[in-house]
PDB file of N, CA, C and O in Angstrom:
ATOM      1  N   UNK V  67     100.627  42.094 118.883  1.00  0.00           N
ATOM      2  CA  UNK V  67      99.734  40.966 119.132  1.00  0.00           C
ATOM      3  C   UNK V  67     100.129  39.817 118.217  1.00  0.00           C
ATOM      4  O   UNK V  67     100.734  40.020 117.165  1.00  0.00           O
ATOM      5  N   UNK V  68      99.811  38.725 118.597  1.00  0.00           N
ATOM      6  CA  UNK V  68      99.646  37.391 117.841  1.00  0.00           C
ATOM      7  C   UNK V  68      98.801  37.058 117.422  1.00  0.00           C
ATOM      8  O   UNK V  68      97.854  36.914 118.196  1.00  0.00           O
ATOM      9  N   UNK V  69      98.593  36.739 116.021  1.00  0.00           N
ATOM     10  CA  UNK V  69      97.793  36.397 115.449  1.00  0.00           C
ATOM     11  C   UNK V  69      97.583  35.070 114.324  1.00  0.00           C
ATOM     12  O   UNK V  69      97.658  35.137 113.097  1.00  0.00           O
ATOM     13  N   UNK V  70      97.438  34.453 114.757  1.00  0.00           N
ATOM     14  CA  UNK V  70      97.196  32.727 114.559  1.00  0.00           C
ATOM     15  C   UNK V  70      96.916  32.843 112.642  1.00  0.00           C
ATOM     16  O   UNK V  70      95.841  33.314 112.271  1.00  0.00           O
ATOM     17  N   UNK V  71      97.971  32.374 111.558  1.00  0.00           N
ATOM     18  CA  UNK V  71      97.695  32.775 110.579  1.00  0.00           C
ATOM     19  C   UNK V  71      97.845  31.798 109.517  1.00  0.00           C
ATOM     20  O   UNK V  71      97.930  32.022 108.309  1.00  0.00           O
ATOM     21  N   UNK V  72      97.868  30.627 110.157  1.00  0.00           N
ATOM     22  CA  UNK V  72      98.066  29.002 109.483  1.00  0.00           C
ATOM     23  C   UNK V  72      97.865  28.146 110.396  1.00  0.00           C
ATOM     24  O   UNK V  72      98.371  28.207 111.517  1.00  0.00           O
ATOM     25  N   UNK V  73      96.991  27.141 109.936  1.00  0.00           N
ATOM     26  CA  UNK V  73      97.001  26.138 110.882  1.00  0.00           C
ATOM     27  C   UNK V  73      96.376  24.900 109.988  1.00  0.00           C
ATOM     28  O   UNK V  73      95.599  24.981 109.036  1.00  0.00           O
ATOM     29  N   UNK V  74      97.022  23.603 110.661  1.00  0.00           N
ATOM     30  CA  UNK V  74      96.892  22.343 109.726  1.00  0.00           C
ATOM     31  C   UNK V  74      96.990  21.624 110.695  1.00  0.00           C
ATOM     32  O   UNK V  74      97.557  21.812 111.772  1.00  0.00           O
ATOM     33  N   UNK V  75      96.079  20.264 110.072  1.00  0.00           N
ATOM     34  CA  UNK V  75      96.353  18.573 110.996  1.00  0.00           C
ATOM     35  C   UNK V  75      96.070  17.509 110.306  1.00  0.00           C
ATOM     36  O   UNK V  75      94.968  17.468 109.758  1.00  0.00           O
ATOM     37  N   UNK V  76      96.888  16.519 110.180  1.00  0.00           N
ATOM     38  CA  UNK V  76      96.932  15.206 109.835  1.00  0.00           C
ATOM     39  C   UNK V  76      96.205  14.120 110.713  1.00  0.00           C
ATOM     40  O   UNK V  76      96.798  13.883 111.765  1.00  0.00           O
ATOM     41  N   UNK V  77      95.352  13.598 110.559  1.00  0.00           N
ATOM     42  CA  UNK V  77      94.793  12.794 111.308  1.00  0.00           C
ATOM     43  C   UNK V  77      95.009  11.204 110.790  1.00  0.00           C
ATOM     44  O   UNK V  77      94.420  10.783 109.795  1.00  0.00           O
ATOM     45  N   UNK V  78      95.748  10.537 111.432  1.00  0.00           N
ATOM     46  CA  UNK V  78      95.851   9.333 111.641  1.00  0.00           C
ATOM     47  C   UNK V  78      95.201   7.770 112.060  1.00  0.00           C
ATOM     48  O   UNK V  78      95.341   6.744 111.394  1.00  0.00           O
ATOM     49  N   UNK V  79      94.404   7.923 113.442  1.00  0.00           N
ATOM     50  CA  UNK V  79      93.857   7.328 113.752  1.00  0.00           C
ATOM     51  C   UNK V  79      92.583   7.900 114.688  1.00  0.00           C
ATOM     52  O   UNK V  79      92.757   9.006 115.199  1.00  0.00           O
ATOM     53  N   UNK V  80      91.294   7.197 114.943  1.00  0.00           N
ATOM     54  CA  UNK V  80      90.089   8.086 115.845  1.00  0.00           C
ATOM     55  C   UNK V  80      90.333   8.329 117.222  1.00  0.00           C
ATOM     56  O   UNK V  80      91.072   7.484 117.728  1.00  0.00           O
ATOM     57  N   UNK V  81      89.880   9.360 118.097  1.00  0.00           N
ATOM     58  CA  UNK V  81      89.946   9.056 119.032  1.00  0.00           C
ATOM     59  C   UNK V  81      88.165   9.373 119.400  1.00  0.00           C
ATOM     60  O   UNK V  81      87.187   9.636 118.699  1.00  0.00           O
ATOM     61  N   UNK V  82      88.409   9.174 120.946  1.00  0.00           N
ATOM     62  CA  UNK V  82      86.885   9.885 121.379  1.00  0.00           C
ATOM     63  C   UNK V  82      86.879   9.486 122.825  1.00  0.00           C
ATOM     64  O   UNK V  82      87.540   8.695 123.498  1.00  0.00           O
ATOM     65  N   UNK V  83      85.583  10.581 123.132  1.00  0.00           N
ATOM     66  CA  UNK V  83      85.990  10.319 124.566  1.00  0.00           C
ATOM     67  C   UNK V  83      85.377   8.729 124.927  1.00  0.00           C
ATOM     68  O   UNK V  83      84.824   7.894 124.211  1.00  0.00           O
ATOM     69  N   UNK V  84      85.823   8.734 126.668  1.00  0.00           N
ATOM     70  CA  UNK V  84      86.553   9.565 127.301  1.00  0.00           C
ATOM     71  C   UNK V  84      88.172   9.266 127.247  1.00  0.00           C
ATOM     72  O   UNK V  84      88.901   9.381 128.232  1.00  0.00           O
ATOM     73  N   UNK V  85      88.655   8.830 125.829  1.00  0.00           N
ATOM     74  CA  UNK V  85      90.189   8.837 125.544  1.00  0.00           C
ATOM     75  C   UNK V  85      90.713   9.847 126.261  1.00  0.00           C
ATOM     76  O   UNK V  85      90.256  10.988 126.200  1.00  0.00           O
ATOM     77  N   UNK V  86      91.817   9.480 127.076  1.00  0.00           N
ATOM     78  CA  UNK V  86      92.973  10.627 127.173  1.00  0.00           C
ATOM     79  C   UNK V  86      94.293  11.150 126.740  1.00  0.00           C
ATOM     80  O   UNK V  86      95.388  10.924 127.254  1.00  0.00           O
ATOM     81  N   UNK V  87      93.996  11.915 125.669  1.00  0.00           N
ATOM     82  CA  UNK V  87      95.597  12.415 125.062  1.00  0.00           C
ATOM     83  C   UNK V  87      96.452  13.153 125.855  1.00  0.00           C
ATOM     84  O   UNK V  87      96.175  13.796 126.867  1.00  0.00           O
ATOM     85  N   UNK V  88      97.826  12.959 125.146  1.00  0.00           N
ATOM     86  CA  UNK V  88      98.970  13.821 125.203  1.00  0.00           C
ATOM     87  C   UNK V  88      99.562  14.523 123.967  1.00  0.00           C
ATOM     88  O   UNK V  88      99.887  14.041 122.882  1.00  0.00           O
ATOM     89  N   UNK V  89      99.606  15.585 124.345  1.00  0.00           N
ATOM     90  CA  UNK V  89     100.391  16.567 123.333  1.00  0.00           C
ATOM     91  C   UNK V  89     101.360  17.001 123.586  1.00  0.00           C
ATOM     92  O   UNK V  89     101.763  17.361 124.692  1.00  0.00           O
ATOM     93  N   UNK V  90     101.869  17.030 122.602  1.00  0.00           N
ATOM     94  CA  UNK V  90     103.759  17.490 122.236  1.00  0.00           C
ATOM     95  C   UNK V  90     103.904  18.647 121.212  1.00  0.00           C
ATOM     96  O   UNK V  90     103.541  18.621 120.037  1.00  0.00           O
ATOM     97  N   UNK V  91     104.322  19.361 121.677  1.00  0.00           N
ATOM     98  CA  UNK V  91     104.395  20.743 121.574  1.00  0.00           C
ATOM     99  C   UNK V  91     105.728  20.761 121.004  1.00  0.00           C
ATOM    100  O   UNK V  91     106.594  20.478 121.832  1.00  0.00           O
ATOM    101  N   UNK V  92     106.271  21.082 119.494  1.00  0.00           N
ATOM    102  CA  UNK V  92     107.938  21.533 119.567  1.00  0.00           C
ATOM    103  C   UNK V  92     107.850  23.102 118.657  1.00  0.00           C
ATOM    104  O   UNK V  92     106.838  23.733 118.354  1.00  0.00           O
ATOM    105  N   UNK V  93     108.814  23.319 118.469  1.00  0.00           N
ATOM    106  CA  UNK V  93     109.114  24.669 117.298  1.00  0.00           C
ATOM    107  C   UNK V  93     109.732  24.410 116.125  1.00  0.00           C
ATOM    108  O   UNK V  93     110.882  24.010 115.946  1.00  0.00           O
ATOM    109  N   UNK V  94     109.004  24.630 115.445  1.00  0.00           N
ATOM    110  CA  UNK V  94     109.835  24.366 113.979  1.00  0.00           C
ATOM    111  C   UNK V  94     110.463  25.379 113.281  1.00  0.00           C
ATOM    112  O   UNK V  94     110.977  25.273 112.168  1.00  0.00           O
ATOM    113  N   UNK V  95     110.401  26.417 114.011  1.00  0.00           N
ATOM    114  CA  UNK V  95     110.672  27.263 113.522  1.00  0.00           C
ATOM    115  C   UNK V  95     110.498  29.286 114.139  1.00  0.00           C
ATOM    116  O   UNK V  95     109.573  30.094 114.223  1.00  0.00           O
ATOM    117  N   UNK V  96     111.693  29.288 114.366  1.00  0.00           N
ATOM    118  CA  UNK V  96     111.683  31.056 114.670  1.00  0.00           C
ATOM    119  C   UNK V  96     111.632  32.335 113.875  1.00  0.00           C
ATOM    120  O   UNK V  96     112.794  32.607 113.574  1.00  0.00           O
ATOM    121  N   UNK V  97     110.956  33.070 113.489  1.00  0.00           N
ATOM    122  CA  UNK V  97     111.802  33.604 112.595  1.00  0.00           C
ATOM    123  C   UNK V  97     111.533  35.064 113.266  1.00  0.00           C
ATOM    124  O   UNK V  97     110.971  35.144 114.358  1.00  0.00           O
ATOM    125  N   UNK V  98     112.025  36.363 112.453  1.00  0.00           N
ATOM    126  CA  UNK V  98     111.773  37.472 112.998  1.00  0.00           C
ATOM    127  C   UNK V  98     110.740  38.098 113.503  1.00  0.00           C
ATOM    128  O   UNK V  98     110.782  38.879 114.454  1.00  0.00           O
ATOM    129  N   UNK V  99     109.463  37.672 112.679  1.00  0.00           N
ATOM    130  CA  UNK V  99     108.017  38.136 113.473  1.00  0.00           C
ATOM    131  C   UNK V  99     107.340  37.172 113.481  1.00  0.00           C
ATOM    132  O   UNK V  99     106.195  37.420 113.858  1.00  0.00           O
ATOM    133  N   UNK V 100     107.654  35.413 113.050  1.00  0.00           N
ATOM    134  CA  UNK V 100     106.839  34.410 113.596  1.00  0.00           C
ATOM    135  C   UNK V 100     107.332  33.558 114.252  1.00  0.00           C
ATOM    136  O   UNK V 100     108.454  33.521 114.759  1.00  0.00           O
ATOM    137  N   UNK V 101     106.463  32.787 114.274  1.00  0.00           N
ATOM    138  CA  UNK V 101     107.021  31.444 115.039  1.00  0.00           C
ATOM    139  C   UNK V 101     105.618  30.410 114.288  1.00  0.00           C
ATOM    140  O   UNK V 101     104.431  30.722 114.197  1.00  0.00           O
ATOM    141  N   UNK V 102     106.327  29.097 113.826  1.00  0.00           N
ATOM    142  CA  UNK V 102     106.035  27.773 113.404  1.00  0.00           C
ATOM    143  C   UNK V 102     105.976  26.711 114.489  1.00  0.00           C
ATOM    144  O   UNK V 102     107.043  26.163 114.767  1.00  0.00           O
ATOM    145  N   UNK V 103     105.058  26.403 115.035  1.00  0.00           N
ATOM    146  CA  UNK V 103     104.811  25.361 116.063  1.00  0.00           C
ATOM    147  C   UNK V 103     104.222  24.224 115.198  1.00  0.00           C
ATOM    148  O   UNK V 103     103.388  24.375 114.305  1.00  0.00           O
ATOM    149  N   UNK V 104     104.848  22.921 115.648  1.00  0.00           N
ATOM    150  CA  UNK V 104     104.219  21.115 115.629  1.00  0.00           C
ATOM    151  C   UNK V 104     103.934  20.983 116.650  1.00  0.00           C
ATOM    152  O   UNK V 104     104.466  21.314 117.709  1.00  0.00           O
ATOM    153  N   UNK V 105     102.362  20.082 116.220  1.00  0.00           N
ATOM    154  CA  UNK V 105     101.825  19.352 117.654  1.00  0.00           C
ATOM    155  C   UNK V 105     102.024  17.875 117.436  1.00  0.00           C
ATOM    156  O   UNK V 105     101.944  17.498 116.267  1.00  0.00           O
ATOM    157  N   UNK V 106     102.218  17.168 118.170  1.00  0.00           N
ATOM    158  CA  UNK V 106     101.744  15.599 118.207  1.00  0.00           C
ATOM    159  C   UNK V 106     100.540  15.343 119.054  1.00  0.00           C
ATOM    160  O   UNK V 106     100.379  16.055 120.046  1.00  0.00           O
ATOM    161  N   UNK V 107      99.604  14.325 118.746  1.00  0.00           N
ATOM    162  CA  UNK V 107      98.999  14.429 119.382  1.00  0.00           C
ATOM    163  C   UNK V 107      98.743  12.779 119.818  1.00  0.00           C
ATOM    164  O   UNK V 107      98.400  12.074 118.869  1.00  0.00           O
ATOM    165  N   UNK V 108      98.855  12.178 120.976  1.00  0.00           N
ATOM    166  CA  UNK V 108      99.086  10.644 121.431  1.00  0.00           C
ATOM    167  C   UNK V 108      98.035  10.606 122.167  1.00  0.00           C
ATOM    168  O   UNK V 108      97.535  11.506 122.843  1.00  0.00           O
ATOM    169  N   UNK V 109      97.588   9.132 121.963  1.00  0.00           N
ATOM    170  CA  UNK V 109      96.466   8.532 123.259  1.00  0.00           C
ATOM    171  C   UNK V 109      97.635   8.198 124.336  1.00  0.00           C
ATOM    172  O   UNK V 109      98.594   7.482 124.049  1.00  0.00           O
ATOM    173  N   UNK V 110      97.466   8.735 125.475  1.00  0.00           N
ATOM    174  CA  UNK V 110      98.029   8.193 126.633  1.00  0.00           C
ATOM    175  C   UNK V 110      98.740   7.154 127.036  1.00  0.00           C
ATOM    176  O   UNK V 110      98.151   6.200 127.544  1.00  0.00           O
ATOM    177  N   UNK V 111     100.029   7.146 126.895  1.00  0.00           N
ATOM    178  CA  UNK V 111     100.955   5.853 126.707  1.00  0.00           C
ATOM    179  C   UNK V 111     101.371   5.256 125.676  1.00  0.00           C
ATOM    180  O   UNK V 111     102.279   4.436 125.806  1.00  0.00           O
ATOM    181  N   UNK V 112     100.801   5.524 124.378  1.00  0.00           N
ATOM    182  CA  UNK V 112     101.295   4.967 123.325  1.00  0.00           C
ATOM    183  C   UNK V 112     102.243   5.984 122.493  1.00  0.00           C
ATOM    184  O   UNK V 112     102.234   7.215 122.516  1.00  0.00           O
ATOM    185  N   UNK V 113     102.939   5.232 121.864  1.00  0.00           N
ATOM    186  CA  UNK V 113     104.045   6.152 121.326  1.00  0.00           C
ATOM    187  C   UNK V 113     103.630   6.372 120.167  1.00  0.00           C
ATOM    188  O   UNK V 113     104.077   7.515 120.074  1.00  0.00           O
ATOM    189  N   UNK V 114     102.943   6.130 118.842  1.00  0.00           N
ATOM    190  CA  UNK V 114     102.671   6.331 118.081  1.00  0.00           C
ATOM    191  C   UNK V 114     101.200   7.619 117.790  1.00  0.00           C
ATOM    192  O   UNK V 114     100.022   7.397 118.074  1.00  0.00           O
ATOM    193  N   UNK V 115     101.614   8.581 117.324  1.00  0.00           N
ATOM    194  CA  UNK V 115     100.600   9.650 116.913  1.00  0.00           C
ATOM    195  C   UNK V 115      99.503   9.686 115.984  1.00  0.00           C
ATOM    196  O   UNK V 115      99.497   9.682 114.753  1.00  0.00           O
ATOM    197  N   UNK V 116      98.293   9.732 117.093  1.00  0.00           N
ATOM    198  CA  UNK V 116      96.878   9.676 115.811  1.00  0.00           C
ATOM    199  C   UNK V 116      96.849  10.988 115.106  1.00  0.00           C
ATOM    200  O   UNK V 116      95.872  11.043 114.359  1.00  0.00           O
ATOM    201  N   UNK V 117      97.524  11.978 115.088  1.00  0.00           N
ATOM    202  CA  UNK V 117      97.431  13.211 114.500  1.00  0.00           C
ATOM    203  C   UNK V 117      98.743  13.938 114.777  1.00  0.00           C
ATOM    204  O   UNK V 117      99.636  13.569 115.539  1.00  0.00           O
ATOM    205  N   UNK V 118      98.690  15.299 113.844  1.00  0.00           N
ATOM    206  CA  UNK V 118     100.009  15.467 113.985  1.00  0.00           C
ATOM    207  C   UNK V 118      99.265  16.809 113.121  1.00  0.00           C
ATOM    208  O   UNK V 118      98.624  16.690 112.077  1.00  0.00           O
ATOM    209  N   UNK V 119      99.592  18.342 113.997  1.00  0.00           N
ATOM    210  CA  UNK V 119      99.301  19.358 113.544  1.00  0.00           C
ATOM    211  C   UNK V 119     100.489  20.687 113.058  1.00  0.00           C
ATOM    212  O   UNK V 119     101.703  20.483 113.050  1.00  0.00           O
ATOM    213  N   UNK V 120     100.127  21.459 112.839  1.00  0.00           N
ATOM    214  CA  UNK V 120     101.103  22.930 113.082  1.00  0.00           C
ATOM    215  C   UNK V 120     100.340  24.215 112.771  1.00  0.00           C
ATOM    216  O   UNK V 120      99.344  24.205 112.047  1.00  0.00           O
ATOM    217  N   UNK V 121     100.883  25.447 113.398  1.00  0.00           N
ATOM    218  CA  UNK V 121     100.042  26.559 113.252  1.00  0.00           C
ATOM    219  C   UNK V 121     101.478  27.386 113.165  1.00  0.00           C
ATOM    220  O   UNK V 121     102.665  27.065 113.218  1.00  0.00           O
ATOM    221  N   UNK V 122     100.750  28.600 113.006  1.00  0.00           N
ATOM    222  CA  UNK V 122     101.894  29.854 112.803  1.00  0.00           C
ATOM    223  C   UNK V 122     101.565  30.666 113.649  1.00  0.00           C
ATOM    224  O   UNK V 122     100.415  30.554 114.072  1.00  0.00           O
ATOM    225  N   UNK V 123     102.384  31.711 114.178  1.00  0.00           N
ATOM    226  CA  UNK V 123     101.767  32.865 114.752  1.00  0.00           C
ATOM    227  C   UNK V 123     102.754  34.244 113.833  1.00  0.00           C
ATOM    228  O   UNK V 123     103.878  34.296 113.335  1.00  0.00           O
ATOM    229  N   UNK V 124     101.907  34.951 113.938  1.00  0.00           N
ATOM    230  CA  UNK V 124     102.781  36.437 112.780  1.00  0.00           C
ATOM    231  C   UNK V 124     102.284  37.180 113.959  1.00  0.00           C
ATOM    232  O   UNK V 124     101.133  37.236 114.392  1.00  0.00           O
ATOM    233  N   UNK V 125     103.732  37.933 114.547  1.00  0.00           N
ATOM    234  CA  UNK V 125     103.053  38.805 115.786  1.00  0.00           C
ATOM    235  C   UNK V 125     102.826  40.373 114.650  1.00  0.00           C
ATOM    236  O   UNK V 125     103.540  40.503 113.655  1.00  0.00           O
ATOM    237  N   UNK V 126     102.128  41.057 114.893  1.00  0.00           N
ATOM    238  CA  UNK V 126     101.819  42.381 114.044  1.00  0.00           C
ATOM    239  C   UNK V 126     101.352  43.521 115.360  1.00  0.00           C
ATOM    240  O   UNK V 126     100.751  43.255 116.401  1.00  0.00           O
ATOM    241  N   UNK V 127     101.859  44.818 114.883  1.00  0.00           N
ATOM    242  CA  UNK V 127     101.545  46.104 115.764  1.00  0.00           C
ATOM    243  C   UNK V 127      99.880  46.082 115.743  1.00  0.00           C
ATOM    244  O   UNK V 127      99.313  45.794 114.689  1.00  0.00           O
ATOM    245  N   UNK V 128      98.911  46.481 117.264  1.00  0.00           N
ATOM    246  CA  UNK V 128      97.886  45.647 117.313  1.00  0.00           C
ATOM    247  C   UNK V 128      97.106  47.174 116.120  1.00  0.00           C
ATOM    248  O   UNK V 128      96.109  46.879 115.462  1.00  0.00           O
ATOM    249  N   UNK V 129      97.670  48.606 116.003  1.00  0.00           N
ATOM    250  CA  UNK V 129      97.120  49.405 115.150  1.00  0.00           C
ATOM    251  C   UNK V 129      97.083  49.034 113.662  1.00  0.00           C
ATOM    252  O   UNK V 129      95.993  48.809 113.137  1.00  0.00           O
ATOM    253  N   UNK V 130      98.289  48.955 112.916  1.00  0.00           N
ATOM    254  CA  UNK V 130      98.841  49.232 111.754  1.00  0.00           C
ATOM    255  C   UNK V 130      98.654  47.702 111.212  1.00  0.00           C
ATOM    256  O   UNK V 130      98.804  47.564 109.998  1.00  0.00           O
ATOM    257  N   UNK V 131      98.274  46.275 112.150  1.00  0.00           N
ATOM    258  CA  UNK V 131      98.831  45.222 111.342  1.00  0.00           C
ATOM    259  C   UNK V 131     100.184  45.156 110.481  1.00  0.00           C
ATOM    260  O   UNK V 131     100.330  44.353 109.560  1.00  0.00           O
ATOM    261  N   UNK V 132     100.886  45.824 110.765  1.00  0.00           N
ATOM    262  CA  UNK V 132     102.353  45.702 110.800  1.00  0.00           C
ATOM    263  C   UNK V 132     103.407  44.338 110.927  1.00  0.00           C
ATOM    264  O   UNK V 132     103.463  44.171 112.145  1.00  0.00           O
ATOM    265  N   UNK V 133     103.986  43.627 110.495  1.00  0.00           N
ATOM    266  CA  UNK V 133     104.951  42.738 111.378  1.00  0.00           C
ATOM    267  C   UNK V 133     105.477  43.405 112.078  1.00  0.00           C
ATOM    268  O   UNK V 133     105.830  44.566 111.870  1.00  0.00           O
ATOM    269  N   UNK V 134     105.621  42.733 113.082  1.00  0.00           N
ATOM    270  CA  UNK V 134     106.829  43.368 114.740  1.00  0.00           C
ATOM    271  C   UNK V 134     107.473  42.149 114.600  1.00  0.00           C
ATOM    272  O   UNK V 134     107.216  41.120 113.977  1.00  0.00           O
ATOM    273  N   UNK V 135     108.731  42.655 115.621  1.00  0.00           N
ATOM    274  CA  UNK V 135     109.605  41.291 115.690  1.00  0.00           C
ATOM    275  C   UNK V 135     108.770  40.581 117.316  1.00  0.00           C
ATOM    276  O   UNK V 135     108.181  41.129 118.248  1.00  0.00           O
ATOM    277  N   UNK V 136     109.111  39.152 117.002  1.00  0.00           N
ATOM    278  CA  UNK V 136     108.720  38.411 118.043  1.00  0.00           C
ATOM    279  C   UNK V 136     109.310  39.369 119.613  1.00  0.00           C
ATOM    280  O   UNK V 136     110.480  39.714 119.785  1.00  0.00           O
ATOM    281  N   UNK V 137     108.416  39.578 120.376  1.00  0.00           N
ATOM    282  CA  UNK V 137     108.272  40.141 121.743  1.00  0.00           C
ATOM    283  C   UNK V 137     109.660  38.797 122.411  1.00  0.00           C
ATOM    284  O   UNK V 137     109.745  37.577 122.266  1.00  0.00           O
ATOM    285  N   UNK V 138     110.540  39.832 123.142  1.00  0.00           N
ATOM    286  CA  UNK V 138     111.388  38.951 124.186  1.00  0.00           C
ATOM    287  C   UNK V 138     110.783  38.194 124.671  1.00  0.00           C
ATOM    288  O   UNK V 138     111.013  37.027 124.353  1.00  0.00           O
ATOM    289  N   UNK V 139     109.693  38.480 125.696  1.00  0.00           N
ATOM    290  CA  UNK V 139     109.246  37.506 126.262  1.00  0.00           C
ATOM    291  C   UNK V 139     108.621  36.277 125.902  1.00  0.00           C
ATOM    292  O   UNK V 139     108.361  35.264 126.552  1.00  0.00           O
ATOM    293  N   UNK V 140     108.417  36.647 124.560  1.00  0.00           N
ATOM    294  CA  UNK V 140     107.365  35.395 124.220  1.00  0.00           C
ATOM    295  C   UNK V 140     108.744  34.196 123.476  1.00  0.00           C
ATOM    296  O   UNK V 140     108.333  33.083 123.149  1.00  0.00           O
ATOM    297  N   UNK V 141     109.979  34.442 123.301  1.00  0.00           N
ATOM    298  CA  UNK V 141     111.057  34.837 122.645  1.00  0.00           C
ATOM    299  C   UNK V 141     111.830  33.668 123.709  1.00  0.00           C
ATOM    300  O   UNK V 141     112.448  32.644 123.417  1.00  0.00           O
ATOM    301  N   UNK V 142     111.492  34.329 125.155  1.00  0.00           N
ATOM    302  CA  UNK V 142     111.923  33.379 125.782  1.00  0.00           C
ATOM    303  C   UNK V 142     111.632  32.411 126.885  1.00  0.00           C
ATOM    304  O   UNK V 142     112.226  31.792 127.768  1.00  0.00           O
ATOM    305  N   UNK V 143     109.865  32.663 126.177  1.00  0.00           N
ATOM    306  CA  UNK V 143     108.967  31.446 126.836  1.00  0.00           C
ATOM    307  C   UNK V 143     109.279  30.312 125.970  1.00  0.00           C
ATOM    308  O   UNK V 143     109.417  29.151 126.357  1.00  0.00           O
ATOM    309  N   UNK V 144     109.379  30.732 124.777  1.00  0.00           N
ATOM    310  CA  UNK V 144     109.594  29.187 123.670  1.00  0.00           C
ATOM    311  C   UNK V 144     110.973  28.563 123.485  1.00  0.00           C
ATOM    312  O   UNK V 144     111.220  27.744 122.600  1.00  0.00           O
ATOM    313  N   UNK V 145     112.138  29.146 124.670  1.00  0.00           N
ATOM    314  CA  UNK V 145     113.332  28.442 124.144  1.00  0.00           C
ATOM    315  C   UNK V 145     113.560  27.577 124.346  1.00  0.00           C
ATOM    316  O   UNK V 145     114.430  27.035 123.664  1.00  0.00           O
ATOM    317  N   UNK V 146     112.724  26.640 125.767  1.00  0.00           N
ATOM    318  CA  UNK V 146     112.834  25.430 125.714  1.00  0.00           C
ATOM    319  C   UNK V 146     112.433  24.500 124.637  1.00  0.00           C
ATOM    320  O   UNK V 146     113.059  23.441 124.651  1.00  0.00           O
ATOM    321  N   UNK V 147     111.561  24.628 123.725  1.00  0.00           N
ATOM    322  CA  UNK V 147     110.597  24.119 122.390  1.00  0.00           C
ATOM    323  C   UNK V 147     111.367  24.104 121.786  1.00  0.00           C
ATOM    324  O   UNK V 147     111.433  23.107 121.066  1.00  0.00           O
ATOM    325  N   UNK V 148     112.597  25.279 121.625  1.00  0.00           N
ATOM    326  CA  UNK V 148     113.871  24.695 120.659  1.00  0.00           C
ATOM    327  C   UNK V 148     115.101  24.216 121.134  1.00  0.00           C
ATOM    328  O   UNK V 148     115.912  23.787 120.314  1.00  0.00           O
ATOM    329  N   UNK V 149     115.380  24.224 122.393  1.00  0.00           N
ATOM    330  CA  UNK V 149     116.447  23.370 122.907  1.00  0.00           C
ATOM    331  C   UNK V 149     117.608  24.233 122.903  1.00  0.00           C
ATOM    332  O   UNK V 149     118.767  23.864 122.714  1.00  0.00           O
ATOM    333  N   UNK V 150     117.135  25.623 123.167  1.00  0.00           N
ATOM    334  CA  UNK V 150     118.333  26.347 123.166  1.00  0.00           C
ATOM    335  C   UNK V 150     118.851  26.740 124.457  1.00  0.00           C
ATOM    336  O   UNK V 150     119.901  27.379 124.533  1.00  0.00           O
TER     337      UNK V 150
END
C-alpha cells in the first residue's frame, strides 16, 4: 500500500471560488519504495503559480509496514511525470 508520508505547500497568491485552477503534476523523484511528487497550482490561463506543493508516498507491505519496492504498475503509471 501507499501511504502519503509528507506533504507541504507554498502559497503565493488567494484564490476562491468560483476561481478555476489548473494543476501540474511532475515527479521529483523515484526512488526504491517512494516516490516525491510537485504540484503547481495556476488560476486558469495564467502562467504564474499561486501555490506550489509536494507530498511523498512510501509504499509499505499492508501487514508488517515494511518498505516494498514501488509496485510496476504504479512504476509505470508515473513515467510520463518523469519523461522517461
Amino acid at each position: 500500500i501507499g501511504l502519503v508520508v509528507e506533504t507541504g505547500c507554498q502559497y503565493f497568491a488567494p484564490v476562491s471560488f468560483p476561481d478555476q485552477l489548473e494543476i501540474g503534476l511532475a515527479l521529483e523523484r523515484l526512488g526504491k519504495s517512494s516516490i516525491v511528487y510537485r504540484l503547481g497550482v495556476f488560476l486558469a490561463g495564467h502562467g504564474q503559480a499561486v501555490a506550489v506543493g509536494r507530498f511523498v508516498h512510501v509504499y509499505v507491505d499492508a501487514a508488517t509496514r515494511k518498505p516494498v519496492t514501488v509496485p510496476d504498475i504504479i512504476r509505470h503509471a508515473i513515467e510520463p511525470l518523469a519523461g522517461l
